[in-house]
Amino acid sequence: MRKLFKKTMNEKMRLNFVDDSDPALISKRFWTHVKSKSKSTRIPETIRYRNRFRTDPKDQANLFNDYFYDQFSEASDYNIDIDYTNNHFLDLKFYSEDIYLILKKLNASKAAGPDGIHGKVLKNCASSLAYPLSILFNLSFVTGCIPPDWKLASVVPVFKKEDKSSVENYRPISLTSLVMKVFERCVKTALFSVCEDVLDNRQHGFLNNRSCTTQMIPFAHDLALTIDERSRSDIIYFDFAKAFDSVSHDLILWKLKNNFKVDGLMLRFVKAYLEGRRQQVVVGGQMSSTLPVRSGVPQGSILGPLLFVLFINDMFSVISGETNIALYADDTKIWRRIAMFSDHYKLQNDINNLFDWSVRNKMVFHPKKCKAVSVTLQRNVLDNLPFNIFNYEIDGKFIDYEKSQKDLGVIVNTNLTWGPHYDMLIAQASSKLGILRRTCHFTADIRQKRSFYLAIVRSLFEHCSTIWSPQYASHLSKFEAIQRRAVKWINGEPFSSYTDEKYAEELRKLKILPMKLKFIYNDLVLFYKIANKMVPIELPEHISVCSPEGSRLTRQNAAIHDLSDTSTYCCNIKPSTDALKHSFFFRTVINWNRLPISIRQSEHLTKFKSTLTSHLWMPDLDWPD
């Protein structure tokens, strides 16, 4: 009977989770199933806040709502002087054709907002809804009136870290009306076009063509140069307390008007968007009572993240010239080369300036969560003596030094080696693969299992891999061992023994690149984007275009060399340490120059990726370790 039960259950689950309309072969039900099996997503039976303990889902929802409400700063009065003679947005119209395209691109599986209008309705009825929605959107923008239902948010608590029973370790993610999200997307395009030129290039969060990778590449390269020069850089990592929730609405409106010259109808619309918002928390299908939103921008909305980026943009102006700063939304770090002791004081002055900025803008730093990391190969016997350590301070409290710090998901340590990061990734991937093997026994579909592996396990190896890409065989073998186990599971042969030839053959069948080639692929794709100005990363001064070796025009080589080639790069300095030798630009330039010119000069990114993949699959193609 036990065997019969398992067989029946597997057949039922296979019917539930196979969605032929999903090109990725992974349905929403599958993700729900995986989350239900993961302890990290479950809210405990008992949660607490300020010595109040709750077990009933509805009471828990109200407790979460009380906590989220307490994080708001004081209420705004929205007393902003709006100049309606500002003509910049007078001609702004929302056309049904544009709204139709947005509706057709909606993810139909997205959860409905508090109004209950599902994404499937909006997407499948796009041709009928586009015109009436255009009338609503234009009327709302011109009058500055937004329906209250469009400003109500159902908040889902998402666990961050540490103790799960404490509501203080959760962040609020807002589920808002999908109709309002379509409206927000239209408004965001118009607002961003006006503010784009004023935005600082060192902000990498919530902006097109910017990501964790674009922020980390210049940062890691600068640290590698510091190490190669036998110098030292001190990094200060800042932690805001509830940054998104504490933003003052009055200050947002003031900065839009004065810093970005946004006025008239657009400023009135943003005022209406922020004023009178309300929220309710959902836990276990139970809804809390509603409370007003006094400050902050809704996380999970379309317009909210852009407003936050605009709000925080003037932070860059308080940093001195030789101190570097980089932001990803509210994740802030500054770093400076320490050539002499006075550089410590200059860095401390920048810390003070940032703290003063936070006070003026009604945002609070967590002094205990702010950390310092010194990146250097130098080791002095006096390092541990009090007089040889500069104690950075914030708000009168010392900033703790750490040997390593997680930075946008990447572990950065004092000597810029990535071993601890590899260990973390291998442990996470092994755990995720174990979850797949235990919970996805119901499917025998190789295509589906392949998609499960790529989405849940190997995606861990994709995040910022261009920063930490392993260069030694001993490290690569650990990543390949995870993939080898996954391939056996995909093929339904978990206990088989694969030779290297058999493993390579199965990878080709599954169209999964070996890990070494996948890391090289990621490097080369990013370098193509940099070389073609598709991402905001500049080539270092010591990397430049040069003529390919042996391209001097002679009778013998004139026929085989393309002297118009401008896709060959060379390095003008010689690294003396592994930190710089194995850094992104140095290792990738070598592999880039090994590519055929026809691939390097591909006209489109899509073509480059396809031809590069075919090239990497070529037999007997040897890439240097």
XYZ file of C-alpha atoms in Angstrom:
625
model
C 0.000 0.000 0.000
C 2.925 2.320 0.697
C 4.302 1.734 -2.816
C 0.852 2.264 -4.307
C 0.465 5.522 -2.377
C 3.835 6.874 -3.571
C 3.074 5.900 -7.151
C -0.338 7.586 -7.039
C 1.114 10.695 -5.373
C 3.876 11.010 -7.990
C 1.365 10.739 -10.826
C -0.825 13.415 -9.232
C 2.083 15.775 -8.615
C 3.360 15.268 -12.162
C -0.012 16.456 -13.478
C 0.030 19.461 -11.126
C 3.507 20.729 -11.896
C 3.817 20.128 -15.639
C 2.629 23.249 -17.461
C 2.968 22.918 -21.233
C 2.348 26.656 -21.696
C 5.430 27.520 -19.623
C 8.528 27.674 -21.878
C 10.783 27.141 -18.863
C 8.849 23.989 -17.919
C 8.507 25.275 -14.350
C 5.045 26.259 -13.151
C 4.112 28.570 -10.296
C 2.809 25.555 -8.386
C 6.279 24.059 -8.479
C 7.826 27.134 -6.862
C 5.122 27.052 -4.197
C 5.951 23.391 -3.579
C 9.697 24.083 -3.259
C 9.110 27.003 -0.890
C 6.847 24.862 1.267
C 9.705 22.372 1.653
C 12.239 25.071 2.513
C 12.431 25.998 6.172
C 13.750 29.479 5.309
C 10.373 30.625 3.959
C 8.113 29.415 6.765
C 6.857 31.790 9.430
C 7.196 30.058 12.845
C 4.165 29.038 14.837
C 4.964 31.744 17.390
C 6.338 35.174 16.587
C 7.143 38.055 18.921
C 7.495 41.827 18.986
C 8.164 43.876 22.128
C 7.231 41.025 24.485
C 4.021 40.370 22.564
C 3.718 36.776 21.347
C 1.230 35.637 18.708
C 0.322 32.212 17.285
C -2.928 32.833 15.375
C -2.284 33.877 11.708
C -4.596 36.904 11.930
C -2.978 38.069 15.148
C 0.432 37.500 13.577
C -0.602 39.641 10.605
C -1.603 42.478 12.927
C 1.655 42.142 14.864
C 3.677 42.394 11.663
C 1.621 45.406 10.601
C 2.261 47.138 13.926
C 6.006 46.589 13.532
C 6.108 47.824 9.933
C 4.060 50.869 10.948
C 6.525 51.694 13.747
C 9.380 51.902 11.220
C 7.877 54.911 9.490
C 9.304 58.354 10.198
C 7.019 61.210 11.212
C 4.073 61.946 8.942
C 4.577 64.427 6.098
C 2.399 67.490 5.536
C 2.800 67.445 1.707
C 2.963 71.224 1.663
C 4.930 71.620 -1.572
C 4.610 74.649 -3.825
C 3.656 73.330 -7.276
C 4.254 75.530 -10.304
C 1.606 74.620 -12.858
C 3.204 76.908 -15.457
C 5.925 74.267 -15.830
C 5.207 73.035 -19.339
C 7.458 69.999 -19.394
C 4.705 67.445 -18.719
C 1.725 69.315 -20.167
C 1.927 67.317 -23.382
C 2.424 63.954 -21.654
C -0.160 61.458 -22.882
C -0.562 57.750 -22.246
C -1.530 56.029 -25.485
C -3.516 52.828 -25.751
C -0.892 51.292 -28.070
C 1.815 51.628 -25.398
C -0.495 50.334 -22.665
C -1.409 47.357 -24.858
C 2.270 46.400 -25.196
C 2.753 46.621 -21.416
C -0.329 44.482 -20.787
C 0.825 41.809 -23.238
C 4.183 41.584 -21.458
C 2.595 41.083 -18.034
C 3.476 37.911 -16.192
C 0.083 36.223 -15.999
C 1.147 34.222 -12.928
C 1.795 37.327 -10.835
C -0.294 37.518 -7.687
C -3.274 39.865 -7.826
C -3.236 42.973 -5.674
C -5.852 43.980 -3.072
C -8.341 44.814 -5.855
C -8.383 41.138 -6.893
C -7.801 41.834 -10.619
C -5.638 38.967 -11.852
C -2.799 39.267 -14.351
C -4.431 36.708 -16.652
C -7.427 39.006 -17.093
C -5.238 41.994 -17.956
C -3.001 40.039 -20.323
C -5.648 38.032 -22.167
C -7.996 41.001 -22.486
C -5.269 43.514 -23.380
C -6.822 44.530 -26.693
C -10.126 45.368 -24.991
C -8.676 47.007 -21.885
C -5.915 49.170 -23.396
C -8.198 51.991 -24.582
C -10.363 52.377 -21.430
C -7.230 52.199 -19.272
C -5.620 54.958 -21.367
C -8.650 57.152 -20.602
C -8.361 56.376 -16.870
C -4.599 56.982 -16.782
C -4.768 60.293 -18.658
C -7.639 61.518 -16.492
C -5.843 60.510 -13.295
C -2.600 62.228 -14.353
C -4.266 65.480 -15.445
C -6.465 65.770 -12.332
C -3.890 64.443 -9.859
C -6.423 61.980 -8.429
C -5.538 58.327 -7.845
C -8.263 55.868 -6.718
C -7.728 54.739 -3.096
C -7.824 51.073 -4.171
C -4.729 51.712 -6.286
C -2.855 53.024 -3.235
C -3.677 50.102 -0.926
C -0.907 47.512 -0.496
C -1.101 43.945 0.758
C 2.241 43.412 2.490
C 3.983 40.039 2.649
C 6.683 39.652 5.351
C 9.901 38.271 3.842
C 12.515 36.825 6.205
C 16.019 38.328 6.038
C 18.329 36.615 8.553
C 18.983 35.678 12.193
C 16.036 34.793 14.492
C 12.890 33.886 12.522
C 10.584 34.285 15.500
C 11.301 38.020 15.742
C 9.243 40.194 13.393
C 12.155 42.660 13.339
C 14.047 40.282 11.046
C 11.504 40.569 8.214
C 11.161 43.124 5.420
C 7.828 44.206 3.891
C 7.179 43.453 0.217
C 4.080 45.181 -1.150
C 1.545 43.564 -3.451
C -0.261 46.448 -5.142
C -2.899 46.672 -7.847
C -1.618 45.310 -11.161
C -3.561 48.043 -12.955
C -1.667 50.631 -10.915
C 1.617 48.903 -11.763
C 0.837 49.326 -15.455
C 0.140 53.008 -14.770
C 3.356 53.329 -12.758
C 5.386 51.853 -15.602
C 4.029 54.508 -17.964
C 4.801 57.302 -15.501
C 8.236 55.909 -14.661
C 9.340 56.122 -18.304
C 8.393 59.805 -18.457
C 9.897 60.676 -15.060
C 13.152 58.825 -15.676
C 13.701 60.547 -19.035
C 13.787 63.913 -17.223
C 15.982 62.794 -14.303
C 18.389 60.450 -16.103
C 21.076 63.047 -16.841
C 21.235 64.157 -13.185
C 21.591 60.660 -11.730
C 25.083 59.774 -10.535
C 26.783 56.946 -12.452
C 27.911 55.339 -9.208
C 24.342 54.271 -8.384
C 23.730 50.755 -9.741
C 20.394 49.765 -8.199
C 17.044 49.699 -10.042
C 18.508 51.210 -13.229
C 18.665 49.760 -16.736
C 21.921 48.039 -17.752
C 23.182 48.276 -14.159
C 23.478 45.449 -11.672
C 25.490 44.043 -8.811
C 28.106 43.037 -11.372
C 28.520 46.520 -12.854
C 29.012 47.874 -9.341
C 31.462 45.190 -8.212
C 33.739 45.032 -11.286
C 35.415 48.481 -10.891
C 35.476 48.043 -7.106
C 37.218 44.644 -7.191
C 39.643 45.825 -9.881
C 40.668 48.857 -7.819
C 41.330 46.612 -4.824
C 43.375 44.228 -6.984
C 45.540 47.142 -8.180
C 46.044 48.214 -4.567
C 47.256 44.742 -3.622
C 49.511 44.542 -6.688
C 51.159 47.805 -5.648
C 51.724 46.417 -2.142
C 49.473 49.126 -0.774
C 46.332 49.118 1.362
C 42.683 50.134 0.979
C 40.212 50.588 3.816
C 36.555 49.844 3.021
C 33.663 51.075 5.146
C 30.342 49.280 4.701
C 27.259 51.192 5.836
C 23.936 49.761 6.909
C 20.769 51.842 6.862
C 17.985 50.998 9.268
C 14.773 50.437 7.269
C 15.949 52.692 4.441
C 12.954 52.214 2.139
C 10.433 52.694 4.946
C 11.929 55.789 6.563
C 12.200 58.045 3.498
C 10.321 61.283 4.141
C 7.642 62.056 1.546
C 8.166 65.789 2.012
C 11.881 65.434 1.269
C 11.198 63.331 -1.844
C 8.908 66.028 -3.210
C 11.375 68.788 -2.310
C 14.266 67.005 -4.053
C 12.195 66.274 -7.149
C 11.371 69.977 -7.447
C 14.764 71.454 -6.587
C 17.330 68.826 -7.610
C 15.635 67.350 -10.673
C 13.409 70.276 -11.762
C 10.292 68.094 -11.722
C 7.236 70.294 -11.294
C 3.696 70.871 -12.477
C 1.503 67.880 -13.275
C 4.224 65.309 -12.592
C 5.027 66.686 -9.143
C 1.335 66.758 -8.281
C 0.963 63.166 -9.447
C 3.895 61.981 -7.301
C 2.381 63.849 -4.350
C -0.948 62.065 -4.922
C 0.919 58.750 -5.310
C 2.619 59.116 -1.908
C -0.170 60.757 0.071
C -2.942 58.691 1.638
C -1.376 55.275 1.113
C -2.497 52.408 3.333
C -1.230 48.884 3.976
C -2.399 45.547 5.339
C -0.344 42.446 6.073
C -1.163 38.940 4.846
C -0.013 35.899 6.857
C -1.285 32.383 6.214
C -4.172 33.690 4.125
C -5.326 35.959 6.971
C -5.512 39.739 6.566
C -4.637 42.357 9.176
C -6.429 45.655 9.656
C -5.217 48.574 7.509
C -2.829 51.260 8.752
C -1.672 54.494 7.089
C 1.733 54.644 5.380
C 3.377 57.751 6.834
C 6.703 57.559 4.981
C 8.819 55.437 2.671
C 8.364 54.037 -0.806
C 6.536 50.730 -1.355
C 8.921 47.829 -1.952
C 7.493 45.739 -4.757
C 6.073 48.681 -6.692
C 7.353 50.026 -10.025
C 7.679 53.723 -9.209
C 8.866 53.333 -5.592
C 12.434 52.117 -6.307
C 13.018 54.953 -8.802
C 11.833 57.512 -6.239
C 14.254 56.041 -3.703
C 17.174 56.247 -6.145
C 16.304 59.882 -6.862
C 16.018 60.615 -3.153
C 19.441 59.184 -2.294
C 21.241 60.683 -5.314
C 22.713 63.710 -3.481
C 24.617 61.414 -1.090
C 27.502 61.316 -3.572
C 28.146 65.051 -3.216
C 29.358 64.792 0.400
C 32.292 62.470 -0.402
C 35.785 63.891 -0.985
C 37.543 63.466 -4.306
C 40.035 60.665 -3.576
C 37.531 58.542 -1.654
C 35.517 56.128 -3.782
C 31.828 55.455 -3.211
C 29.459 52.932 -4.790
C 25.790 52.265 -4.170
C 23.351 49.529 -5.031
C 20.063 51.062 -3.886
C 20.729 51.604 -0.146
C 23.782 49.291 0.057
C 26.545 51.864 0.512
C 30.299 51.476 0.739
C 33.224 53.867 0.545
C 36.896 52.973 0.207
C 40.188 54.815 0.020
C 43.832 53.972 -0.481
C 45.810 54.480 2.705
C 49.177 55.849 1.547
C 49.849 57.796 4.751
C 48.257 58.129 8.159
C 46.442 61.332 7.196
C 44.337 59.262 4.762
C 42.657 57.676 7.777
C 41.465 61.100 8.917
C 40.209 61.962 5.448
C 38.229 58.714 5.327
C 36.883 59.433 8.819
C 35.793 62.874 7.626
C 33.836 61.226 4.795
C 32.163 58.936 7.331
C 31.165 62.002 9.347
C 29.791 63.694 6.229
C 27.689 60.640 5.384
C 26.340 60.507 8.922
C 25.420 64.212 8.765
C 23.680 63.545 5.432
C 21.661 60.725 7.004
C 20.542 62.999 9.873
C 19.487 65.773 7.493
C 17.540 63.278 5.398
C 15.886 61.558 8.376
C 17.552 58.222 7.659
C 19.352 56.255 10.355
C 22.556 54.214 10.150
C 22.990 51.035 12.219
C 26.401 51.762 13.845
C 26.724 48.168 15.043
C 26.080 46.823 11.540
C 28.535 49.174 9.832
C 31.814 47.337 9.211
C 35.402 48.099 8.160
C 37.665 45.846 6.075
C 41.335 46.549 5.335
C 42.430 44.980 2.059
C 46.188 44.450 1.892
C 48.889 41.779 1.705
C 51.030 43.643 4.210
C 51.258 42.139 7.637
C 52.880 44.166 10.393
C 53.817 42.731 13.778
C 52.425 45.921 15.275
C 48.998 45.516 13.670
C 47.383 44.309 16.856
C 48.711 47.090 19.038
C 46.172 49.809 19.851
C 48.316 52.734 18.646
C 48.778 51.121 15.198
C 45.051 50.692 14.504
C 42.915 53.610 13.369
C 39.503 53.263 14.939
C 36.882 54.661 12.593
C 33.767 56.006 14.295
C 30.172 56.703 13.372
C 27.878 58.608 15.705
C 30.478 58.259 18.472
C 30.618 54.464 18.186
C 33.589 52.483 16.888
C 33.208 50.597 13.587
C 34.299 46.980 13.979
C 37.001 45.601 11.696
C 36.148 42.338 9.949
C 38.355 39.831 8.143
C 35.611 39.322 5.542
C 32.317 40.935 4.581
C 29.481 39.830 2.325
C 29.152 42.502 -0.350
C 26.118 42.146 -2.657
C 26.258 38.392 -2.152
C 30.043 38.124 -2.655
C 32.402 37.508 0.271
C 35.244 40.053 0.190
C 38.163 39.373 2.538
C 41.328 41.195 3.559
C 43.637 39.638 0.933
C 41.070 39.491 -1.893
C 41.043 35.732 -2.258
C 37.759 34.008 -3.000
C 38.171 30.702 -1.174
C 35.546 31.478 1.523
C 33.114 32.526 -1.195
C 33.667 29.238 -3.061
C 33.013 27.266 0.120
C 29.765 29.168 0.741
C 28.548 28.590 -2.824
C 29.418 24.892 -2.819
C 27.553 24.390 0.472
C 24.489 26.272 -0.808
C 24.473 24.435 -4.144
C 24.836 21.040 -2.487
C 21.908 21.854 -0.192
C 19.730 23.061 -3.092
C 20.542 19.968 -5.149
C 19.597 17.827 -2.167
C 16.238 19.602 -1.937
C 15.635 18.958 -5.648
C 16.456 15.272 -5.342
C 14.175 14.862 -2.325
C 11.199 16.921 -3.501
C 11.187 16.392 -7.285
C 11.112 12.616 -7.364
C 7.680 12.859 -8.984
C 9.029 13.866 -12.397
C 11.005 11.795 -14.872
C 11.021 14.459 -17.593
C 14.679 15.210 -18.402
C 13.857 18.647 -19.825
C 11.993 19.625 -16.691
C 14.693 18.354 -14.349
C 17.284 20.232 -16.403
C 15.274 23.437 -15.948
C 15.002 22.767 -12.212
C 18.782 22.413 -11.959
C 19.554 25.553 -13.992
C 17.010 27.676 -12.114
C 17.713 26.557 -8.566
C 21.282 25.242 -8.376
C 23.470 26.581 -11.156
C 21.938 30.051 -10.890
C 23.927 30.308 -7.633
C 27.112 30.071 -9.707
C 25.966 32.813 -12.091
C 25.703 35.679 -9.600
C 28.710 38.012 -10.052
C 30.828 35.097 -11.319
C 32.930 37.581 -13.290
C 34.213 38.904 -9.949
C 35.258 35.636 -8.315
C 35.605 33.190 -11.242
C 37.831 30.298 -10.025
C 41.142 30.000 -11.860
C 42.720 26.946 -10.235
C 41.809 23.358 -11.101
C 41.388 22.505 -7.416
C 38.619 25.105 -7.103
C 36.988 24.343 -10.454
C 36.755 20.651 -9.596
C 34.470 21.456 -6.628
C 32.005 23.285 -8.856
C 32.195 20.573 -11.503
C 31.521 17.883 -8.892
C 28.184 19.534 -8.062
C 27.248 19.666 -11.745
C 28.302 16.049 -12.275
C 25.945 14.946 -9.500
C 23.182 17.065 -11.042
C 23.660 15.537 -14.495
C 23.331 12.038 -13.039
C 20.124 13.071 -11.285
C 18.729 14.654 -14.459
C 19.389 11.440 -16.360
C 17.845 9.330 -13.597
C 21.192 7.653 -12.842
C 22.166 9.093 -9.440
C 24.342 6.118 -8.478
C 26.096 5.603 -11.809
C 29.793 6.219 -12.282
C 30.577 8.599 -15.157
C 33.974 8.686 -16.806
C 35.179 12.088 -17.994
C 34.276 11.147 -21.566
C 30.811 9.955 -20.582
C 30.238 13.106 -18.507
C 31.300 15.383 -21.389
C 28.988 13.470 -23.743
C 26.006 13.897 -21.392
C 26.716 17.623 -21.036
C 26.559 18.001 -24.815
C 23.252 16.146 -24.948
C 21.801 18.402 -22.240
C 23.387 21.539 -23.764
C 24.982 22.464 -20.457
C 28.475 23.932 -20.623
C 31.140 22.543 -18.280
C 31.702 24.909 -15.361
C 35.100 26.086 -16.592
C 33.672 27.040 -19.983
C 30.593 28.591 -18.372
C 32.753 30.927 -16.307
C 34.740 31.858 -19.427
C 31.475 32.408 -21.297
C 30.221 34.803 -18.602
C 33.517 36.715 -18.689
C 33.493 37.111 -22.465
C 29.843 38.168 -22.656
C 30.448 40.928 -20.109
C 33.618 42.041 -21.915
C 31.649 42.246 -25.176
C 29.140 44.521 -23.437
C 31.935 46.701 -22.045
C 33.744 46.946 -25.381
C 30.496 47.921 -27.105
C 29.409 50.452 -24.431
C 26.363 48.409 -23.435
C 27.064 48.664 -19.699
C 28.423 51.596 -17.649
C 31.882 50.081 -17.077
C 34.954 51.780 -18.478
C 38.073 49.890 -19.496
C 40.995 50.599 -17.129
C 43.703 52.931 -18.396
C 46.155 50.045 -18.768
C 43.807 48.086 -21.069
C 43.751 49.482 -24.603
C 43.080 48.562 -28.210
C 46.192 47.351 -29.991
C 47.197 45.686 -33.233
C 47.252 41.881 -33.219
C 50.680 40.342 -32.976
C 52.336 39.947 -36.350
C 49.938 42.276 -38.141
C 52.663 44.442 -39.669
C 51.912 44.589 -43.374
C 54.199 42.286 -45.370
C 53.805 40.303 -48.529
C 53.491 37.134 -46.500
C 50.842 38.215 -43.975
C 48.828 40.806 -45.902
C 46.371 38.163 -47.025
C 45.761 36.620 -43.603
C 45.625 39.633 -41.257
C 42.838 42.138 -41.041
C 44.673 45.383 -40.324
C 41.377 47.169 -39.656
C 40.829 44.976 -36.578
C 40.063 47.131 -33.541
C 38.854 44.313 -31.311
C 42.234 43.184 -29.993
C 43.188 44.463 -26.560
C 46.463 44.495 -24.697
C 47.572 45.210 -21.145
C 50.210 47.862 -20.539
C 51.294 46.624 -17.117
C 52.434 43.252 -15.856
C 50.672 41.904 -12.757
C 52.929 40.740 -9.952
C 50.263 39.127 -7.758
C 47.505 36.595 -8.356
C 44.925 39.111 -7.180
C 45.531 41.268 -10.265
C 46.579 38.459 -12.618
C 43.304 36.627 -11.971
C 41.137 39.750 -11.909
C 38.400 40.145 -14.511
C 40.112 42.450 -17.017
C 43.482 40.701 -17.096
C 42.238 37.135 -17.438
C 39.431 38.067 -19.845
C 41.617 40.086 -22.254
C 43.720 36.954 -22.794
C 40.679 34.797 -23.564
C 39.091 37.563 -25.652
C 42.115 37.827 -27.943
C 42.010 34.052 -28.461
C 38.564 34.334 -30.049
C 38.269 34.512 -33.846
C 37.857 38.085 -35.104
C 34.499 37.194 -36.631
C 33.113 36.405 -33.154
C 34.658 39.458 -31.484
C 33.168 41.732 -34.118
C 29.635 40.314 -33.925
C 27.086 43.025 -34.637
C 24.570 41.974 -31.994
C 24.827 40.500 -28.520
C 22.471 37.645 -29.435
C 24.710 36.627 -32.332
C 27.813 36.946 -30.167
C 26.338 34.625 -27.543
C 25.277 31.978 -30.059
C 28.577 31.961 -31.966
C 30.554 32.013 -28.720
C 28.637 29.004 -27.397
C 29.301 27.071 -30.611
C 32.971 28.033 -30.420
C 33.288 26.863 -26.816
C 31.817 23.469 -27.756
C 34.498 22.921 -30.396
C 36.514 19.745 -29.705
C 40.166 20.058 -28.725
C 39.719 23.718 -27.813
C 42.085 24.261 -24.921
C 41.691 27.228 -22.598
C 44.633 28.071 -20.334
C 44.281 27.538 -16.575
